[in-house]
Amino acid sequence: MLGTVHSLVKYTLYLAKINVFFSFPHHFPTAFPVKMAQCLAPSVQWQTRLTKNAMETSSMTSKMWNSVSFKQSKKGAFKSSTKFRICASSSGTINRVEDLLNLDVTPYTDKIIAEYIWIGGSGTDVRSKSRTLSKPVEHPSELPKWNYDGSSTGQAPGEDSEVILYPQAIFKDPFRGGNNILVICDTYTPQGVPIPTNKRAKAAEIFSDPKVVAQVPWFGIEQEYTLLQQDVKWPLGWPVGGYPGPQGPYYCGAGADKSFGRDISDAHYKACLYAGINISGTNGEVMPGQWEFQVGPSVGIEAGDHIWCARYLLERITEQAGVVLTLDPKPIEGDWNGAGCHTNYSTLSMREEGGFEVIKKAILNLSLRHSDHISAYGEGNERRLTGKHETASINTFSWGVANRGCSIRVGRDTEKAGKGYLEDRRPASNMDPYTVTGLLAETTILWEPTLEAEALAAQKLALNV
């Protein structure tokens, strides 16, 4: 009898919860209607915080953001705080799903999950799939090659669709934790020939040249990106179909009316650190809804591996948040900053005494191959490099000290010390880091202009080399 009463009480409370859920539509933004078909749909936790007493206090708005928290287990793995919306179902169902997502299988098996990541047919999209390995690994050489259907990614014809994945770099997996890994791969035909979208193979060839190896090239890459509202593809924090106030208060700003998407940026920062990516910082950018993270200093091919893995993590985090990531170099036309991928670069000779003269020689070489670099620095870059909004004209090469309106900027500290690095401000946000870093090394270390061309360029740029 007591058991029956207990069951009836639980059932009554359960019906009451459902009734409360459906009786307060004003608690939910109109952009997220409750649908029975979405019983297990992830809640957009960055946009709608449902606190314990939310139903009893105040209505929710899309501007209320839920902080991303990665809870740490005893094994040191991150546990996702992703919430799931419940529609006419018990919370126990969702808790079980969440428990499984956060389950640490290390005490029960030596097997691990490896997420193989590669660049898709557009040259900017990232693809991935998972496989089980019998035990933990420490080096890419321990990993098996794999394959995928290239006809479904725009990288192979249907009648000969097999593309082979070569593991190249390993990172810890912040989503699954434990000994699970992320694997950066490049792509080849079954005959071992790099496919056209495999830019890593060419870069690896450049970075393995003895002259380049001896110069220990360092790269620091500033990846800008823009966050968009999922359903309308309009920047995060912007009124739908409208515009915020003019640029000025948003760069490195704080406050609900200035900073949109900070939790995504912070979650990405921590995920990169956990994964072993050499992330060095992050900040809000000039256009609202736009952010930047920096990776480096990284040596040689490592710079490209780390940027691509960081991009993958950002795609996964925005996926969970219900926000769209874009690397478009000019997402909004008009008086708004574009998005670039400024690349800071130095060689051993530049970092040693007398390095400023080496930097100037490098700038001279870069001026002579300006068109080659521009053609490889990202799609749509002509919409960004207009000579406005802290850019140089795409048609004209220029350089200067502390001048953000130039193609190449040299910092005041470098000028004062007589050694240091240069910043190439031309790459677009959607550039391929393998291509950009490889070109910089090739142009400044391996390529030699004719004496006549060098003299003319030096005169034009007022460079006394």
PDB file of N, CA and C in Angstrom, residues 13-81:
ATOM      1  N   LEU A  13       3.559  14.499  -8.852  1.00  0.00           N
ATOM      2  CA  LEU A  13       4.602  15.524  -8.939  1.00  0.00           C
ATOM      3  C   LEU A  13       5.148  15.623 -10.351  1.00  0.00           C
ATOM      4  N   TYR A  14       5.287  14.490 -10.986  1.00  0.00           N
ATOM      5  CA  TYR A  14       5.799  14.472 -12.371  1.00  0.00           C
ATOM      6  C   TYR A  14       4.869  15.228 -13.298  1.00  0.00           C
ATOM      7  N   LEU A  15       3.498  14.980 -13.165  1.00  0.00           N
ATOM      8  CA  LEU A  15       2.532  15.702 -13.990  1.00  0.00           C
ATOM      9  C   LEU A  15       2.556  17.189 -13.684  1.00  0.00           C
ATOM     10  N   ALA A  16       2.761  17.520 -12.407  1.00  0.00           N
ATOM     11  CA  ALA A  16       2.821  18.940 -12.027  1.00  0.00           C
ATOM     12  C   ALA A  16       3.994  19.637 -12.692  1.00  0.00           C
ATOM     13  N   LYS A  17       5.139  18.914 -12.747  1.00  0.00           N
ATOM     14  CA  LYS A  17       6.331  19.492 -13.393  1.00  0.00           C
ATOM     15  C   LYS A  17       6.062  19.773 -14.865  1.00  0.00           C
ATOM     16  N   ILE A  18       5.406  18.801 -15.528  1.00  0.00           N
ATOM     17  CA  ILE A  18       5.097  18.993 -16.947  1.00  0.00           C
ATOM     18  C   ILE A  18       4.166  20.173 -17.133  1.00  0.00           C
ATOM     19  N   ASN A  19       3.160  20.276 -16.227  1.00  0.00           N
ATOM     20  CA  ASN A  19       2.198  21.364 -16.320  1.00  0.00           C
ATOM     21  C   ASN A  19       2.882  22.709 -16.169  1.00  0.00           C
ATOM     22  N   VAL A  20       3.816  22.808 -15.194  1.00  0.00           N
ATOM     23  CA  VAL A  20       4.571  24.048 -15.001  1.00  0.00           C
ATOM     24  C   VAL A  20       5.385  24.368 -16.245  1.00  0.00           C
ATOM     25  N   PHE A  21       6.006  23.332 -16.803  1.00  0.00           N
ATOM     26  CA  PHE A  21       6.873  23.516 -17.983  1.00  0.00           C
ATOM     27  C   PHE A  21       6.103  24.155 -19.140  1.00  0.00           C
ATOM     28  N   PHE A  22       4.864  23.649 -19.378  1.00  0.00           N
ATOM     29  CA  PHE A  22       4.109  24.127 -20.528  1.00  0.00           C
ATOM     30  C   PHE A  22       3.228  25.325 -20.206  1.00  0.00           C
ATOM     31  N   SER A  23       3.119  25.702 -18.940  1.00  0.00           N
ATOM     32  CA  SER A  23       2.241  26.806 -18.559  1.00  0.00           C
ATOM     33  C   SER A  23       2.935  28.147 -18.551  1.00  0.00           C
ATOM     34  N   PHE A  24       4.235  28.191 -18.786  1.00  0.00           N
ATOM     35  CA  PHE A  24       4.965  29.440 -18.707  1.00  0.00           C
ATOM     36  C   PHE A  24       5.763  29.672 -19.974  1.00  0.00           C
ATOM     37  N   PRO A  25       5.122  29.880 -21.120  1.00  0.00           N
ATOM     38  CA  PRO A  25       5.862  30.096 -22.364  1.00  0.00           C
ATOM     39  C   PRO A  25       6.685  31.363 -22.347  1.00  0.00           C
ATOM     40  N   HIS A  26       6.321  32.320 -21.481  1.00  0.00           N
ATOM     41  CA  HIS A  26       7.090  33.559 -21.450  1.00  0.00           C
ATOM     42  C   HIS A  26       8.472  33.366 -20.859  1.00  0.00           C
ATOM     43  N   HIS A  27       8.739  32.176 -20.301  1.00  0.00           N
ATOM     44  CA  HIS A  27      10.072  31.924 -19.761  1.00  0.00           C
ATOM     45  C   HIS A  27      11.063  31.551 -20.849  1.00  0.00           C
ATOM     46  N   PHE A  28      10.614  31.340 -22.073  1.00  0.00           N
ATOM     47  CA  PHE A  28      11.507  30.858 -23.114  1.00  0.00           C
ATOM     48  C   PHE A  28      11.499  31.818 -24.290  1.00  0.00           C
ATOM     49  N   PRO A  29      12.662  32.112 -24.870  1.00  0.00           N
ATOM     50  CA  PRO A  29      12.723  32.984 -26.037  1.00  0.00           C
ATOM     51  C   PRO A  29      11.907  32.377 -27.172  1.00  0.00           C
ATOM     52  N   THR A  30      11.272  33.223 -27.966  1.00  0.00           N
ATOM     53  CA  THR A  30      10.445  32.745 -29.070  1.00  0.00           C
ATOM     54  C   THR A  30      11.259  31.984 -30.092  1.00  0.00           C
ATOM     55  N   ALA A  31      12.573  32.210 -30.117  1.00  0.00           N
ATOM     56  CA  ALA A  31      13.434  31.526 -31.077  1.00  0.00           C
ATOM     57  C   ALA A  31      13.610  30.055 -30.746  1.00  0.00           C
ATOM     58  N   PHE A  32      13.207  29.646 -29.535  1.00  0.00           N
ATOM     59  CA  PHE A  32      13.390  28.264 -29.125  1.00  0.00           C
ATOM     60  C   PHE A  32      12.061  27.657 -28.672  1.00  0.00           C
ATOM     61  N   PRO A  33      11.109  27.430 -29.591  1.00  0.00           N
ATOM     62  CA  PRO A  33       9.814  26.873 -29.213  1.00  0.00           C
ATOM     63  C   PRO A  33       9.966  25.461 -28.687  1.00  0.00           C
ATOM     64  N   VAL A  34       9.085  25.113 -27.762  1.00  0.00           N
ATOM     65  CA  VAL A  34       9.109  23.768 -27.197  1.00  0.00           C
ATOM     66  C   VAL A  34       8.423  22.832 -28.173  1.00  0.00           C
ATOM     67  N   LYS A  35       9.094  21.770 -28.566  1.00  0.00           N
ATOM     68  CA  LYS A  35       8.524  20.792 -29.482  1.00  0.00           C
ATOM     69  C   LYS A  35       8.659  19.404 -28.857  1.00  0.00           C
ATOM     70  N   MET A  36       7.594  18.635 -28.964  1.00  0.00           N
ATOM     71  CA  MET A  36       7.652  17.284 -28.413  1.00  0.00           C
ATOM     72  C   MET A  36       8.720  16.445 -29.084  1.00  0.00           C
ATOM     73  N   ALA A  37       8.997  16.749 -30.355  1.00  0.00           N
ATOM     74  CA  ALA A  37       9.991  15.973 -31.104  1.00  0.00           C
ATOM     75  C   ALA A  37      11.403  16.233 -30.639  1.00  0.00           C
ATOM     76  N   GLN A  38      11.574  17.264 -29.792  1.00  0.00           N
ATOM     77  CA  GLN A  38      12.916  17.641 -29.345  1.00  0.00           C
ATOM     78  C   GLN A  38      13.142  17.222 -27.892  1.00  0.00           C
ATOM     79  N   CYS A  39      12.613  16.088 -27.512  1.00  0.00           N
ATOM     80  CA  CYS A  39      12.698  15.657 -26.111  1.00  0.00           C
ATOM     81  C   CYS A  39      14.132  15.526 -25.626  1.00  0.00           C
ATOM     82  N   LEU A  40      15.054  15.212 -26.526  1.00  0.00           N
ATOM     83  CA  LEU A  40      16.449  15.051 -26.124  1.00  0.00           C
ATOM     84  C   LEU A  40      17.336  16.061 -26.820  1.00  0.00           C
ATOM     85  N   ALA A  41      16.762  17.179 -27.272  1.00  0.00           N
ATOM     86  CA  ALA A  41      17.568  18.197 -27.955  1.00  0.00           C
ATOM     87  C   ALA A  41      18.398  18.952 -26.944  1.00  0.00           C
ATOM     88  N   PRO A  42      19.709  19.205 -27.228  1.00  0.00           N
ATOM     89  CA  PRO A  42      20.545  19.970 -26.296  1.00  0.00           C
ATOM     90  C   PRO A  42      20.006  21.380 -26.128  1.00  0.00           C
ATOM     91  N   SER A  43      20.000  21.878 -24.924  1.00  0.00           N
ATOM     92  CA  SER A  43      19.596  23.265 -24.712  1.00  0.00           C
ATOM     93  C   SER A  43      20.716  24.179 -25.141  1.00  0.00           C
ATOM     94  N   VAL A  44      20.380  25.363 -25.643  1.00  0.00           N
ATOM     95  CA  VAL A  44      21.414  26.310 -26.062  1.00  0.00           C
ATOM     96  C   VAL A  44      21.880  27.032 -24.820  1.00  0.00           C
ATOM     97  N   GLN A  45      22.847  26.418 -24.127  1.00  0.00           N
ATOM     98  CA  GLN A  45      23.170  26.849 -22.781  1.00  0.00           C
ATOM     99  C   GLN A  45      23.829  28.201 -22.738  1.00  0.00           C
ATOM    100  N   TRP A  46      24.412  28.647 -23.846  1.00  0.00           N
ATOM    101  CA  TRP A  46      25.032  29.962 -23.833  1.00  0.00           C
ATOM    102  C   TRP A  46      23.981  31.054 -23.999  1.00  0.00           C
ATOM    103  N   GLN A  47      22.767  30.670 -24.370  1.00  0.00           N
ATOM    104  CA  GLN A  47      21.754  31.687 -24.667  1.00  0.00           C
ATOM    105  C   GLN A  47      20.609  31.665 -23.672  1.00  0.00           C
ATOM    106  N   THR A  48      20.384  30.548 -22.981  1.00  0.00           N
ATOM    107  CA  THR A  48      19.256  30.457 -22.072  1.00  0.00           C
ATOM    108  C   THR A  48      19.659  29.752 -20.801  1.00  0.00           C
ATOM    109  N   ARG A  49      19.753  30.451 -19.719  1.00  0.00           N
ATOM    110  CA  ARG A  49      20.116  29.821 -18.442  1.00  0.00           C
ATOM    111  C   ARG A  49      18.841  29.503 -17.671  1.00  0.00           C
ATOM    112  N   LEU A  50      18.648  28.221 -17.386  1.00  0.00           N
ATOM    113  CA  LEU A  50      17.510  27.799 -16.587  1.00  0.00           C
ATOM    114  C   LEU A  50      18.018  27.448 -15.198  1.00  0.00           C
ATOM    115  N   THR A  51      18.022  28.394 -14.320  1.00  0.00           N
ATOM    116  CA  THR A  51      18.490  28.152 -12.963  1.00  0.00           C
ATOM    117  C   THR A  51      17.421  27.417 -12.162  1.00  0.00           C
ATOM    118  N   LYS A  52      17.791  26.991 -10.980  1.00  0.00           N
ATOM    119  CA  LYS A  52      16.914  26.146 -10.182  1.00  0.00           C
ATOM    120  C   LYS A  52      15.541  26.766  -9.966  1.00  0.00           C
ATOM    121  N   ASN A  53      15.520  28.062  -9.723  1.00  0.00           N
ATOM    122  CA  ASN A  53      14.256  28.722  -9.423  1.00  0.00           C
ATOM    123  C   ASN A  53      13.809  29.645 -10.536  1.00  0.00           C
ATOM    124  N   ALA A  54      14.250  29.365 -11.751  1.00  0.00           N
ATOM    125  CA  ALA A  54      13.943  30.276 -12.861  1.00  0.00           C
ATOM    126  C   ALA A  54      12.447  30.411 -13.066  1.00  0.00           C
ATOM    127  N   MET A  55      11.710  29.317 -12.901  1.00  0.00           N
ATOM    128  CA  MET A  55      10.275  29.350 -13.130  1.00  0.00           C
ATOM    129  C   MET A  55       9.569  30.279 -12.155  1.00  0.00           C
ATOM    130  N   GLU A  56      10.156  30.484 -10.990  1.00  0.00           N
ATOM    131  CA  GLU A  56       9.493  31.240  -9.941  1.00  0.00           C
ATOM    132  C   GLU A  56       9.976  32.674  -9.856  1.00  0.00           C
ATOM    133  N   THR A  57      10.983  33.045 -10.641  1.00  0.00           N
ATOM    134  CA  THR A  57      11.557  34.373 -10.462  1.00  0.00           C
ATOM    135  C   THR A  57      11.248  35.296 -11.637  1.00  0.00           C
ATOM    136  N   SER A  58      12.059  35.271 -12.655  1.00  0.00           N
ATOM    137  CA  SER A  58      11.870  36.219 -13.749  1.00  0.00           C
ATOM    138  C   SER A  58      11.915  35.499 -15.080  1.00  0.00           C
ATOM    139  N   SER A  59      11.357  36.132 -16.100  1.00  0.00           N
ATOM    140  CA  SER A  59      11.335  35.521 -17.425  1.00  0.00           C
ATOM    141  C   SER A  59      12.731  35.509 -18.022  1.00  0.00           C
ATOM    142  N   MET A  60      12.945  34.554 -18.930  1.00  0.00           N
ATOM    143  CA  MET A  60      14.262  34.393 -19.540  1.00  0.00           C
ATOM    144  C   MET A  60      14.338  35.222 -20.807  1.00  0.00           C
ATOM    145  N   THR A  61      15.547  35.705 -21.113  1.00  0.00           N
ATOM    146  CA  THR A  61      15.789  36.387 -22.382  1.00  0.00           C
ATOM    147  C   THR A  61      16.987  35.760 -23.033  1.00  0.00           C
ATOM    148  N   SER A  62      17.108  35.958 -24.348  1.00  0.00           N
ATOM    149  CA  SER A  62      18.218  35.352 -25.086  1.00  0.00           C
ATOM    150  C   SER A  62      19.551  35.975 -24.735  1.00  0.00           C
ATOM    151  N   LYS A  63      19.533  37.053 -23.961  1.00  0.00           N
ATOM    152  CA  LYS A  63      20.793  37.702 -23.590  1.00  0.00           C
ATOM    153  C   LYS A  63      21.398  37.096 -22.324  1.00  0.00           C
ATOM    154  N   MET A  64      20.634  36.209 -21.671  1.00  0.00           N
ATOM    155  CA  MET A  64      21.147  35.602 -20.439  1.00  0.00           C
ATOM    156  C   MET A  64      21.974  34.394 -20.814  1.00  0.00           C
ATOM    157  N   TRP A  65      23.252  34.446 -20.471  1.00  0.00           N
ATOM    158  CA  TRP A  65      24.202  33.425 -20.912  1.00  0.00           C
ATOM    159  C   TRP A  65      24.581  32.519 -19.767  1.00  0.00           C
ATOM    160  N   ASN A  66      24.704  31.247 -20.097  1.00  0.00           N
ATOM    161  CA  ASN A  66      25.123  30.272 -19.093  1.00  0.00           C
ATOM    162  C   ASN A  66      26.615  30.025 -19.225  1.00  0.00           C
ATOM    163  N   SER A  67      27.343  30.167 -18.140  1.00  0.00           N
ATOM    164  CA  SER A  67      28.783  29.946 -18.195  1.00  0.00           C
ATOM    165  C   SER A  67      29.095  28.500 -18.534  1.00  0.00           C
ATOM    166  N   VAL A  68      30.148  28.324 -19.295  1.00  0.00           N
ATOM    167  CA  VAL A  68      30.603  26.989 -19.635  1.00  0.00           C
ATOM    168  C   VAL A  68      31.503  26.499 -18.517  1.00  0.00           C
ATOM    169  N   SER A  69      31.189  25.376 -17.933  1.00  0.00           N
ATOM    170  CA  SER A  69      32.054  24.848 -16.879  1.00  0.00           C
ATOM    171  C   SER A  69      32.468  23.445 -17.257  1.00  0.00           C
ATOM    172  N   PHE A  70      33.765  23.213 -17.283  1.00  0.00           N
ATOM    173  CA  PHE A  70      34.288  21.875 -17.506  1.00  0.00           C
ATOM    174  C   PHE A  70      34.673  21.309 -16.146  1.00  0.00           C
ATOM    175  N   LYS A  71      33.839  20.399 -15.623  1.00  0.00           N
ATOM    176  CA  LYS A  71      34.124  19.812 -14.321  1.00  0.00           C
ATOM    177  C   LYS A  71      35.235  18.790 -14.475  1.00  0.00           C
ATOM    178  N   GLN A  72      36.145  18.791 -13.533  1.00  0.00           N
ATOM    179  CA  GLN A  72      37.303  17.906 -13.649  1.00  0.00           C
ATOM    180  C   GLN A  72      37.120  16.656 -12.793  1.00  0.00           C
ATOM    181  N   SER A  73      37.340  15.503 -13.409  1.00  0.00           N
ATOM    182  CA  SER A  73      37.229  14.232 -12.698  1.00  0.00           C
ATOM    183  C   SER A  73      38.541  13.909 -12.008  1.00  0.00           C
ATOM    184  N   LYS A  74      38.549  12.806 -11.281  1.00  0.00           N
ATOM    185  CA  LYS A  74      39.765  12.398 -10.574  1.00  0.00           C
ATOM    186  C   LYS A  74      40.890  12.112 -11.550  1.00  0.00           C
ATOM    187  N   LYS A  75      40.526  11.681 -12.765  1.00  0.00           N
ATOM    188  CA  LYS A  75      41.543  11.358 -13.761  1.00  0.00           C
ATOM    189  C   LYS A  75      42.060  12.602 -14.469  1.00  0.00           C
ATOM    190  N   GLY A  76      41.456  13.742 -14.177  1.00  0.00           N
ATOM    191  CA  GLY A  76      41.923  14.982 -14.802  1.00  0.00           C
ATOM    192  C   GLY A  76      41.222  15.289 -16.099  1.00  0.00           C
ATOM    193  N   ALA A  77      40.212  14.514 -16.462  1.00  0.00           N
ATOM    194  CA  ALA A  77      39.513  14.745 -17.722  1.00  0.00           C
ATOM    195  C   ALA A  77      38.395  15.740 -17.520  1.00  0.00           C
ATOM    196  N   PHE A  78      38.110  16.539 -18.536  1.00  0.00           N
ATOM    197  CA  PHE A  78      37.025  17.479 -18.474  1.00  0.00           C
ATOM    198  C   PHE A  78      35.697  16.758 -18.620  1.00  0.00           C
ATOM    199  N   LYS A  79      34.709  17.200 -17.855  1.00  0.00           N
ATOM    200  CA  LYS A  79      33.358  16.674 -17.988  1.00  0.00           C
ATOM    201  C   LYS A  79      32.470  17.788 -18.509  1.00  0.00           C
ATOM    202  N   SER A  80      31.807  17.539 -19.619  1.00  0.00           N
ATOM    203  CA  SER A  80      30.981  18.566 -20.238  1.00  0.00           C
ATOM    204  C   SER A  80      29.779  18.890 -19.364  1.00  0.00           C
ATOM    205  N   SER A  81      29.398  20.175 -19.339  1.00  0.00           N
ATOM    206  CA  SER A  81      28.235  20.584 -18.566  1.00  0.00           C
ATOM    207  C   SER A  81      27.018  20.757 -19.467  1.00  0.00           C
TER     208      SER A  81
END
